[in-house]
Amino acid sequence: MDSKIENVVIVGGGTAGWITAALMVKVLGKSINITLVESDKIGIIGVGEATIPPIIPFNNALGIDEKAFLKATKGTLKLGIEFENWKQQGDKYMHAFGGIGKNFPFCDFYHFWVKSQQLGYGSEFGDFSLNYQASKASKFAKLSHIEGTNLPGIEYAYHFDAGLYAKFLRDFSEKLGVTRVEGIVENVEVDKNNGYVTRLQLEGDRSVCGDLFVDCTGLKALLIEQTLSTGFDDWSHWLPCDRAMAVACESVKPIVPYTRSIAHDAGWRWRIPLQHRTGNGVVYSSKHMSDEQAKDLLLSSLDGEQIGEPRTIPFKTGRRRKQWNKNVVAIGLSSGFFEPLESTNIHLIQTAATRLLKFFPHLGIKDEEVQEFNRQSQIESERMRDFIILHYKQTQRDDSDFWRACQRMDVPDTLTQKMALFEQSGKIFREQDELFTEIAWQQVMIGQGLIPKDHHPLVDSLSSEQITDLMDNLKTLVQRTVNKMPMHEDFLSQQ
Ligand code: FAD
């Protein structure tokens, strides 16, 4: 289509709709008209409270002040996710953000850690993570590096109230010129010649026209699927959970700076600390757990007074075959869902909105651009998918049908190869712009019990004593730094 793109219509005002609106108006607000249609009667999904570190540069790009943001969204800081009972019952590890130990040229720190284990040095990999140790002490400080060294400091993200986040971004976007239209879209009109969406028919005999439509209608996928029948790659044979039940409860002290992910017989449950409450949810496979059982588990594991009634959210894991089809780009749950284990979905909204701006088709939509956009988003989501599957596949749990099925399942070849390479040689490589770094993969692989049989030869150039000294020194540096950090709650109260 060669006509200019001047009117963009975003359908949906959940996290996806308002993130897209905020970025688009910030970058292109002077050149295009942006309308967002949403319905308070339908509401938003409202879960999605944990994020990952790229949200910091994203907020910075929007010019968002962190203090104002944390206040408005009742946010807390997040240093990582602690996984309990995943490798086996009673076991714990953390996927902490940031660096671990000290990396050497050609050789990451964990090769030295693997050798130290062979020498009988009894430390956990996480003992060398500043983020993990700060998490366990409920501490937080903004530190770019460990004082007096060039070792990495604290890397963080946020937990926040998803409803307040959408509201915050709505205020931001409306001030910069986004027009919000309240109303339910009842019908979508399509040009018979080229299949492009042209007009949304709203309740009350109103309509909204546009050149480019962004489908942020959540799991409904009103434009991308209900209208354009784009198709869906179902990943539920790899990601077996298909339901969640969520409820809030009153906060308990101290407010910890990390997410908890606790595996149970048929999935896992989360605990996300906010300033004013704790978010709780059970994620489960409906083949292995009934709603009643999930409710019992959820309510019996609250550590504060329950707030409101539990809400059940059915979902299907997978992704839309094309994130961009005709003149519709799907962003948010309309484009697919992995399940929330590694808090990747808000991040995917941000990368999709960023990608759309990079590819913005101001002179008209070109097939080549659409194909490249779709290729990049496919690679991005498949790499993330593999990382999440790893948590289920690499388990030693065999105490329930669910976990036995996870151990037995075939996984994508890309993941099989990564696991085999790591197990044989300790080698792992981040692919292109893949989100998760080598350190993230190492933590989850080791945490789930996949210990490499070999290490890099550089390690053998150090004597046993030198390796022990290295480990002692690094551990001391981490602990000394944590000891000096303020409590997370004190940091929050100063915001
Ligand atoms: P929604 O919030 O559902 O918004 C859809 C919008 O479309 C609403 O405004 C609705 O009014 C509008 N709409 C729909 N139909 C119509 C219509 N016909 N007319 C007009 N308007 C319409 N992500 C994370 O990053 N971290 C997490 O910790 C996390 N946890 C999650 C836990 C669960 C159980 C689930 C299910 C998801 C989680 N996610 C998480 C994902 C996250 O919730 C979503 O990615 C995010 O909220 C985006 O949702 P959305 O905006 O796409 O959809």
Coordinates of C-alpha atoms and ligand atoms in Angstrom, one line a residue:
M1 CA 0.0 0.0 0.0
D2 CA 1.6 3.3 -1.1
S3 CA -0.6 5.9 0.7
K4 CA 1.0 7.8 3.5
I5 CA 0.5 6.7 7.1
E6 CA -0.8 9.7 9.0
N7 CA -3.5 8.3 11.3
V8 CA -2.6 5.5 13.7
V9 CA -5.3 3.8 15.7
I10 CA -4.4 1.7 18.7
V11 CA -7.2 -0.6 19.9
G12 CA -6.9 -1.4 23.5
G13 CA -5.7 0.5 26.6
G14 CA -4.0 -2.1 28.7
T15 CA -0.2 -2.1 29.3
A16 CA 0.3 -2.8 25.6
G17 CA -1.9 -0.1 24.3
W18 CA -0.6 2.7 26.5
I19 CA 3.1 1.7 26.2
T20 CA 2.7 1.8 22.4
A21 CA 0.8 5.1 22.6
A22 CA 3.4 6.7 24.9
L23 CA 6.4 5.7 22.8
M24 CA 4.7 6.6 19.5
V25 CA 3.6 10.0 20.6
K26 CA 7.0 10.8 22.2
V27 CA 8.8 10.0 18.9
L28 CA 6.3 10.8 16.2
G29 CA 3.7 12.9 17.9
K30 CA 4.4 15.9 15.7
S31 CA 4.1 14.0 12.4
I32 CA 1.1 11.6 13.0
N33 CA -2.3 11.5 14.7
I34 CA -2.6 8.8 17.3
T35 CA -6.0 7.7 18.6
L36 CA -6.5 5.0 21.2
V37 CA -9.8 3.2 21.6
E38 CA -10.5 1.3 24.8
S39 CA -13.5 0.2 26.8
D40 CA -13.7 0.6 30.5
K41 CA -16.5 -1.9 30.4
I42 CA -14.1 -4.6 29.1
G43 CA -11.2 -3.5 31.3
I44 CA -7.6 -4.7 31.2
I45 CA -6.0 -8.0 32.3
G46 CA -4.3 -6.1 35.1
V47 CA -1.7 -8.8 36.0
G48 CA 1.9 -8.2 34.8
E49 CA 3.6 -6.8 37.7
A50 CA 7.2 -7.9 37.3
T51 CA 9.6 -6.6 34.7
I52 CA 13.2 -7.0 33.6
P53 CA 16.1 -4.4 33.5
P54 CA 15.5 -3.1 29.9
I55 CA 12.5 -1.2 31.3
I56 CA 15.0 1.3 32.8
P57 CA 16.4 2.5 29.4
F58 CA 12.8 2.4 28.0
N59 CA 11.5 4.7 30.8
N60 CA 14.6 6.9 30.3
A61 CA 13.8 7.2 26.6
L62 CA 10.3 8.4 27.5
G63 CA 11.9 10.9 29.9
I64 CA 10.1 9.3 32.9
D65 CA 11.3 10.4 36.3
E66 CA 12.0 7.3 38.4
K67 CA 10.7 8.8 41.7
A68 CA 7.4 9.9 40.2
F69 CA 7.1 6.5 38.5
L70 CA 7.7 4.5 41.6
K71 CA 5.2 6.7 43.6
A72 CA 2.5 6.5 41.0
T73 CA 2.7 2.8 40.4
K74 CA 3.4 1.8 44.0
G75 CA 6.5 0.2 42.6
T76 CA 9.3 -1.7 44.3
L77 CA 12.8 -2.7 43.0
K78 CA 13.5 -6.1 41.5
L79 CA 16.9 -7.7 41.5
G80 CA 16.0 -11.1 40.1
I81 CA 13.7 -14.1 40.5
E82 CA 14.2 -16.7 43.1
F83 CA 13.2 -20.2 41.9
E84 CA 12.2 -22.6 44.7
N85 CA 11.4 -26.3 44.3
W86 CA 12.2 -26.2 40.5
K87 CA 15.3 -28.5 40.4
Q88 CA 13.9 -30.6 43.2
Q89 CA 11.7 -30.1 46.3
G90 CA 13.5 -27.9 48.9
D91 CA 16.0 -26.5 46.4
K92 CA 16.5 -22.8 45.6
Y93 CA 18.4 -20.7 43.2
M94 CA 18.1 -17.3 41.7
H95 CA 18.2 -15.9 38.2
A96 CA 19.6 -12.6 39.4
F97 CA 20.2 -9.7 37.1
G98 CA 23.7 -8.2 36.7
G99 CA 27.1 -9.8 36.7
I100 CA 28.5 -12.7 38.7
G101 CA 32.0 -12.9 40.0
K102 CA 34.7 -11.6 37.7
N103 CA 34.8 -12.4 34.0
F104 CA 38.1 -13.0 32.2
P105 CA 38.8 -12.4 28.5
F106 CA 37.7 -15.5 26.6
C107 CA 36.3 -17.2 29.7
D108 CA 33.4 -16.4 32.0
F109 CA 33.6 -16.6 35.7
Y110 CA 31.5 -19.7 36.0
H111 CA 34.3 -21.8 34.5
F112 CA 36.3 -20.9 37.6
W113 CA 33.4 -21.7 39.8
V114 CA 33.0 -25.2 38.1
K115 CA 36.6 -25.9 38.8
S116 CA 36.3 -24.7 42.4
Q117 CA 33.4 -27.2 42.8
Q118 CA 35.6 -30.0 41.5
L119 CA 38.2 -28.9 44.1
G120 CA 35.6 -29.2 46.8
Y121 CA 35.1 -25.4 47.4
G122 CA 31.7 -25.4 48.9
S123 CA 30.1 -22.2 47.5
E124 CA 26.9 -21.7 45.5
F125 CA 27.2 -19.9 42.2
G126 CA 24.8 -17.3 43.7
D127 CA 27.3 -16.4 46.5
F128 CA 29.2 -14.4 43.9
S129 CA 26.2 -12.5 42.7
L130 CA 25.8 -9.0 44.2
N131 CA 22.2 -8.9 43.2
Y132 CA 21.4 -12.3 44.8
Q133 CA 23.1 -11.5 48.1
A134 CA 21.5 -8.0 48.2
S135 CA 18.1 -9.7 47.6
K136 CA 18.5 -12.1 50.4
A137 CA 19.4 -9.3 52.8
S138 CA 16.4 -7.2 51.4
K139 CA 18.8 -4.5 50.5
F140 CA 19.0 -2.1 47.6
A141 CA 21.3 0.7 46.3
K142 CA 22.1 2.2 42.9
L143 CA 25.6 1.0 42.3
S144 CA 27.2 1.0 38.9
H145 CA 30.1 -1.1 40.1
I146 CA 31.6 -2.6 43.3
E147 CA 33.5 0.2 45.1
G148 CA 37.2 0.2 44.3
T149 CA 36.9 -2.4 41.5
N150 CA 35.6 -2.6 38.0
L151 CA 33.3 -5.5 39.0
P152 CA 29.7 -4.9 38.0
G153 CA 27.3 -3.3 40.5
I154 CA 23.5 -3.6 40.9
E155 CA 21.3 -4.2 37.9
Y156 CA 17.6 -3.8 38.6
A157 CA 14.0 -3.7 37.2
Y158 CA 10.7 -2.9 38.9
H159 CA 7.6 -4.6 40.3
F160 CA 4.5 -2.4 40.0
D161 CA 0.7 -2.3 40.0
A162 CA -0.2 -3.0 36.4
G163 CA -3.4 -1.0 36.5
L164 CA -1.6 2.0 37.9
Y165 CA 1.1 1.6 35.3
A166 CA -1.5 1.8 32.5
K167 CA -3.0 4.9 34.1
F168 CA 0.4 6.5 34.5
L169 CA 1.2 6.0 30.8
R170 CA -2.3 7.1 29.8
D171 CA -1.7 10.5 31.6
F172 CA 1.7 10.7 30.0
S173 CA 0.3 10.0 26.5
E174 CA -2.8 12.2 26.6
K175 CA -0.6 15.2 27.7
L176 CA 1.5 14.7 24.6
G177 CA -1.5 14.6 22.3
V178 CA -2.9 11.0 22.1
T179 CA -6.7 11.1 21.6
R180 CA -8.5 8.5 23.8
V181 CA -11.9 7.2 22.6
E182 CA -14.0 5.3 25.1
G183 CA -16.1 2.6 23.6
I184 CA -16.5 -1.0 22.5
V185 CA -15.5 -1.9 19.0
E186 CA -18.4 -3.8 17.6
N187 CA -17.4 -4.3 14.0
V188 CA -14.2 -4.0 12.0
E189 CA -14.4 -3.0 8.3
V190 CA -12.0 -4.3 5.8
D191 CA -11.2 -3.1 2.3
K192 CA -12.3 -5.9 0.0
N193 CA -9.6 -5.2 -2.6
N194 CA -6.5 -5.5 -0.4
G195 CA -7.8 -6.9 3.0
Y196 CA -6.6 -3.8 4.9
V197 CA -8.6 -2.7 7.9
T198 CA -10.2 0.7 7.2
R199 CA -12.7 1.5 10.0
L200 CA -13.8 0.5 13.5
Q201 CA -17.5 0.6 14.2
L202 CA -18.1 1.5 17.8
E203 CA -21.1 1.1 20.0
G204 CA -23.5 4.1 19.8
D205 CA -23.1 4.5 16.0
R206 CA -19.6 6.0 16.1
S207 CA -16.6 5.0 14.0
V208 CA -12.9 5.6 13.9
C209 CA -10.9 5.4 10.6
G210 CA -7.1 4.9 10.3
D211 CA -4.2 4.1 8.0
L212 CA -2.4 1.8 10.4
F213 CA -4.0 -0.1 13.3
V214 CA -2.2 -1.5 16.3
D215 CA -4.1 -4.4 17.9
C216 CA -3.6 -4.2 21.7
T217 CA -6.9 -6.0 22.5
G218 CA -5.2 -8.6 24.6
L219 CA -6.2 -12.3 24.4
K220 CA -9.2 -11.3 22.2
A221 CA -6.8 -10.4 19.3
L222 CA -9.8 -8.6 17.7
L223 CA -8.0 -7.3 14.6
I224 CA -5.0 -9.6 14.0
E225 CA -7.0 -12.9 14.5
Q226 CA -10.7 -12.3 14.7
T227 CA -10.6 -10.1 11.6
L228 CA -7.5 -11.1 9.6
S229 CA -7.2 -14.8 10.7
T230 CA -3.5 -14.6 10.9
G231 CA -2.9 -17.9 12.6
F232 CA -1.2 -19.0 15.8
D233 CA 1.8 -21.2 16.5
D234 CA 0.7 -23.2 19.6
W235 CA 3.5 -23.9 22.0
S236 CA 1.5 -25.6 24.7
H237 CA 3.3 -28.9 24.1
W238 CA 6.4 -27.2 25.4
L239 CA 4.9 -24.8 27.8
P240 CA 2.3 -26.9 29.6
C241 CA 0.6 -24.4 31.9
D242 CA -2.6 -23.0 30.5
R243 CA -4.3 -21.2 33.5
A244 CA -3.5 -18.7 36.2
M245 CA -5.4 -17.7 39.3
A246 CA -4.4 -14.4 40.9
V247 CA -5.2 -12.6 44.1
A248 CA -3.6 -9.8 46.1
C249 CA -2.9 -9.8 49.9
E250 CA -1.6 -7.3 52.4
S251 CA 2.1 -6.7 52.4
V252 CA 4.4 -8.4 54.9
K253 CA 7.7 -6.8 56.0
P254 CA 10.4 -6.6 54.9
I255 CA 9.3 -5.8 51.3
V256 CA 11.9 -8.0 49.5
P257 CA 13.5 -6.7 46.2
Y258 CA 12.9 -9.9 44.2
T259 CA 10.1 -12.0 42.7
R260 CA 9.5 -15.5 44.1
S261 CA 8.6 -18.3 41.8
I262 CA 7.7 -21.5 43.7
A263 CA 7.1 -24.7 41.8
H264 CA 4.2 -26.9 42.9
D265 CA 3.0 -30.3 41.7
A266 CA 1.4 -29.0 38.5
G267 CA 3.2 -25.7 37.7
W268 CA 4.3 -22.8 39.9
R269 CA 3.1 -19.8 41.9
W270 CA 4.4 -16.3 42.1
R271 CA 4.8 -13.8 44.9
I272 CA 5.4 -10.1 43.9
P273 CA 5.9 -7.5 46.5
L274 CA 4.5 -4.0 45.9
Q275 CA 4.5 -1.0 48.3
H276 CA 0.8 -1.4 49.2
R277 CA 0.2 -5.1 48.7
T278 CA 1.6 -8.4 47.5
G279 CA 0.6 -9.9 44.2
N280 CA 0.1 -13.7 44.3
G281 CA -0.8 -16.1 41.6
V282 CA -0.8 -19.8 40.8
V283 CA 0.1 -20.9 37.2
Y284 CA -1.0 -24.4 36.4
S285 CA -1.7 -27.0 33.9
S286 CA -5.4 -27.7 33.8
K287 CA -4.7 -31.3 32.8
H288 CA -2.9 -31.8 36.1
M289 CA -4.7 -29.4 38.5
S290 CA -8.4 -28.4 38.9
D291 CA -9.5 -24.8 39.5
E292 CA -10.6 -25.9 43.0
Q293 CA -7.1 -27.3 43.8
A294 CA -5.5 -24.1 42.4
K295 CA -7.7 -21.9 44.6
D296 CA -6.9 -24.0 47.7
L297 CA -3.2 -23.7 47.0
L298 CA -3.4 -20.0 46.3
L299 CA -5.4 -19.1 49.4
S300 CA -3.5 -21.4 51.7
S301 CA -0.2 -19.9 50.7
L302 CA -0.9 -16.2 51.2
D303 CA 1.3 -14.6 53.8
G304 CA -1.0 -11.6 54.5
E305 CA -4.7 -10.8 54.7
Q306 CA -6.5 -11.6 51.4
I307 CA -7.6 -8.6 49.3
G308 CA -10.5 -9.2 46.9
E309 CA -11.5 -12.4 45.2
P310 CA -9.2 -14.7 43.1
R311 CA -9.5 -14.3 39.4
T312 CA -9.0 -17.1 36.9
I313 CA -7.2 -16.4 33.7
P314 CA -7.1 -19.1 31.0
F315 CA -4.4 -18.7 28.3
K316 CA -2.8 -20.5 25.5
T317 CA 1.0 -20.3 25.1
G318 CA 2.3 -19.5 21.6
R319 CA 2.7 -16.7 19.1
R320 CA 0.8 -15.1 16.3
R321 CA 2.2 -16.4 13.0
K322 CA 2.8 -12.8 11.8
Q323 CA 3.0 -10.0 14.3
W324 CA 2.4 -7.5 11.4
N325 CA -0.3 -8.5 8.9
K326 CA -1.6 -6.1 6.2
N327 CA -2.0 -2.8 8.1
V328 CA -2.4 -4.4 11.5
V329 CA 0.5 -4.8 14.0
A330 CA -0.3 -6.9 17.1
I331 CA 1.4 -5.8 20.3
G332 CA 0.9 -7.4 23.8
L333 CA -1.2 -10.4 24.5
S334 CA -2.8 -10.2 21.0
S335 CA 0.6 -11.2 19.5
G336 CA 1.0 -14.2 21.8
F337 CA 1.9 -15.2 25.3
F338 CA 4.7 -17.3 26.8
E339 CA 3.4 -17.4 30.3
P340 CA 4.8 -15.1 33.0
L341 CA 7.7 -17.2 34.4
E342 CA 10.5 -14.9 33.4
S343 CA 8.5 -11.6 33.3
T344 CA 9.1 -11.2 29.5
N345 CA 5.8 -10.0 28.3
I346 CA 6.0 -6.3 29.1
H347 CA 9.5 -6.3 27.7
L348 CA 8.1 -7.8 24.5
I349 CA 5.6 -5.0 24.3
Q350 CA 8.4 -2.5 24.6
T351 CA 10.6 -4.1 22.0
A352 CA 7.6 -4.5 19.6
A353 CA 6.7 -0.8 20.0
T354 CA 10.3 0.2 19.5
R355 CA 10.6 -2.0 16.4
L356 CA 7.4 -0.6 15.0
L357 CA 8.9 2.9 15.3
K358 CA 12.1 1.8 13.7
F359 CA 10.1 0.4 10.8
F360 CA 7.5 3.1 10.8
P361 CA 6.0 3.0 7.2
H362 CA 5.4 6.7 6.8
L363 CA 5.2 6.5 3.0
G364 CA 3.2 3.3 2.9
I365 CA 3.4 -0.3 3.9
K366 CA 6.0 -2.3 2.0
D367 CA 6.1 -6.1 2.0
E368 CA 9.9 -6.3 2.5
E369 CA 9.6 -4.2 5.6
V370 CA 6.8 -6.2 7.0
Q371 CA 8.7 -9.5 6.4
E372 CA 11.8 -8.2 8.1
F373 CA 9.8 -6.9 11.0
N374 CA 8.1 -10.3 11.4
R375 CA 11.4 -12.2 11.0
Q376 CA 13.0 -10.2 13.8
S377 CA 10.1 -10.6 16.2
Q378 CA 10.0 -14.3 15.5
I379 CA 13.7 -14.8 16.3
E380 CA 13.3 -12.7 19.5
S381 CA 10.3 -14.7 20.8
E382 CA 11.7 -18.1 19.9
R383 CA 15.0 -17.4 21.9
M384 CA 12.9 -16.3 24.9
R385 CA 10.6 -19.3 24.5
D386 CA 13.6 -21.7 24.7
F387 CA 14.8 -20.0 27.9
I388 CA 11.5 -20.5 29.5
I389 CA 11.1 -24.1 28.4
L390 CA 14.5 -24.9 30.0
H391 CA 13.0 -24.4 33.4
Y392 CA 10.5 -27.1 32.9
K393 CA 12.6 -29.5 30.9
Q394 CA 15.8 -29.5 33.0
T395 CA 14.3 -30.7 36.3
Q396 CA 15.1 -33.6 38.6
R397 CA 11.6 -33.6 40.0
D398 CA 9.7 -36.8 39.3
D399 CA 7.2 -36.5 42.2
S400 CA 4.1 -35.8 40.0
D401 CA 2.7 -36.6 36.6
F402 CA 3.3 -33.0 35.6
W403 CA 7.0 -33.0 36.3
R404 CA 7.5 -36.5 34.8
A405 CA 5.9 -35.3 31.6
C406 CA 8.1 -32.2 31.6
Q407 CA 11.2 -34.3 31.9
R408 CA 10.1 -36.6 29.0
M409 CA 8.9 -33.9 26.6
D410 CA 10.8 -33.1 23.4
V411 CA 12.0 -29.6 23.2
P412 CA 12.9 -27.4 20.2
D413 CA 16.2 -28.4 18.6
T414 CA 17.7 -25.0 19.3
L415 CA 17.3 -25.7 23.0
T416 CA 18.5 -29.3 22.8
Q417 CA 21.7 -28.1 21.2
K418 CA 22.3 -25.3 23.7
M419 CA 21.8 -27.7 26.6
A420 CA 24.1 -30.4 25.1
L421 CA 26.9 -27.9 24.3
F422 CA 26.7 -26.5 27.9
E423 CA 26.8 -29.9 29.5
Q424 CA 29.7 -31.2 27.4
S425 CA 31.9 -28.1 27.5
G426 CA 30.5 -25.4 29.7
K427 CA 30.2 -23.2 26.6
I428 CA 27.2 -21.0 26.0
F429 CA 26.7 -18.2 23.5
R430 CA 24.2 -15.4 23.4
E431 CA 22.7 -15.2 19.9
Q432 CA 22.6 -11.9 18.1
D433 CA 20.3 -9.6 20.0
E434 CA 18.9 -12.3 22.2
L435 CA 17.5 -10.9 25.4
F436 CA 18.9 -13.3 27.9
T437 CA 22.6 -13.1 28.4
E438 CA 25.1 -15.9 28.9
I439 CA 25.0 -15.2 32.7
A440 CA 21.2 -15.7 32.7
W441 CA 21.4 -19.0 30.9
Q442 CA 24.3 -20.1 33.2
Q443 CA 22.3 -19.4 36.3
V444 CA 19.2 -21.3 35.2
M445 CA 21.2 -24.2 33.7
I446 CA 23.3 -24.6 36.9
G447 CA 20.3 -23.8 39.1
Q448 CA 18.3 -26.5 37.5
G449 CA 21.1 -29.0 37.9
L450 CA 22.9 -29.0 34.5
I451 CA 26.5 -28.8 35.6
P452 CA 29.1 -28.7 32.8
K453 CA 31.5 -31.7 32.6
D454 CA 34.4 -29.5 31.4
H455 CA 35.7 -26.0 31.9
H456 CA 37.8 -23.6 29.8
P457 CA 41.5 -24.4 29.8
L458 CA 42.4 -20.9 31.0
V459 CA 41.2 -22.0 34.4
D460 CA 43.9 -24.6 34.7
S461 CA 46.6 -21.9 34.5
L462 CA 45.7 -21.1 38.1
S463 CA 46.7 -23.3 40.9
S464 CA 44.2 -24.7 43.4
E465 CA 45.3 -22.1 46.0
Q466 CA 44.9 -19.3 43.5
I467 CA 41.4 -20.4 42.6
T468 CA 40.4 -20.7 46.3
D469 CA 41.9 -17.2 46.9
L470 CA 39.9 -15.8 43.9
M471 CA 36.7 -17.3 45.3
D472 CA 37.4 -16.0 48.8
N473 CA 38.2 -12.5 47.6
L474 CA 35.2 -12.2 45.4
K475 CA 32.8 -13.5 48.1
T476 CA 34.2 -11.1 50.6
L477 CA 33.9 -8.2 48.2
V478 CA 30.2 -9.1 47.5
Q479 CA 29.4 -9.5 51.2
R480 CA 31.2 -6.3 52.2
T481 CA 29.3 -4.3 49.6
V482 CA 25.9 -5.8 50.7
N483 CA 26.7 -5.0 54.3
K484 CA 27.0 -1.3 53.4
M485 CA 23.8 -1.1 51.3
P486 CA 20.6 0.4 52.8
M487 CA 17.5 -1.7 53.2
H488 CA 15.2 -1.8 50.2
E489 CA 12.4 -0.3 52.2
D490 CA 14.6 2.6 53.3
F491 CA 15.4 3.3 49.7
L492 CA 11.7 3.2 48.8
S493 CA 10.7 5.5 51.6
Q494 CA 13.2 8.1 50.4
Q495 CA 11.6 8.2 46.9
Ligands
FAD1 P1 -5.2 -6.3 28.2 O1 -4.6 -5.8 29.5 O2 -6.1 -7.4 28.2 O3 -5.8 -5.0 27.5 C1 -6.7 -5.2 26.4 C2 -7.4 -3.9 26.1 O4 -8.2 -4.0 24.9 C3 -8.3 -3.4 27.2 O5 -8.1 -2.0 27.3 C4 -9.7 -3.6 26.6 O6 -10.6 -2.7 27.1 C5 -9.4 -3.5 25.1 N1 -10.4 -4.1 24.3 C6 -10.6 -5.5 24.1 N2 -11.6 -5.7 23.2 C7 -12.1 -4.5 22.9 C8 -13.2 -4.0 22.1 N3 -13.9 -4.9 21.4 N4 -13.4 -2.7 22.0 C9 -12.6 -1.8 22.7 N5 -11.6 -2.1 23.5 C10 -11.4 -3.5 23.6 N6 3.9 -9.7 31.9 C11 5.1 -9.2 32.5 O7 5.9 -8.6 31.9 N7 5.3 -9.5 33.8 C12 4.5 -10.3 34.6 O8 4.8 -10.5 35.8 C13 3.3 -10.8 34.0 N8 2.5 -11.6 34.7 C14 1.4 -12.1 34.0 C15 0.6 -13.0 34.7 C16 -0.5 -13.6 34.0 C17 -1.3 -14.6 34.7 C18 -0.8 -13.2 32.7 C19 -2.0 -13.7 32.0 C20 0.0 -12.2 32.1 C21 1.1 -11.7 32.7 N9 1.9 -10.9 32.0 C22 3.1 -10.4 32.6 C23 1.6 -10.4 30.7 C24 1.0 -9.0 30.9 O9 -0.1 -9.0 31.7 C25 0.5 -8.5 29.5 O10 1.5 -8.6 28.6 C26 0.1 -7.0 29.6 O11 -0.7 -6.8 30.7 C27 -0.5 -6.6 28.3 O12 -1.8 -6.9 28.2 P2 -2.5 -6.3 27.0 O13 -2.5 -4.8 27.0 O14 -2.0 -6.9 25.7 O15 -4.0 -6.8 27.2

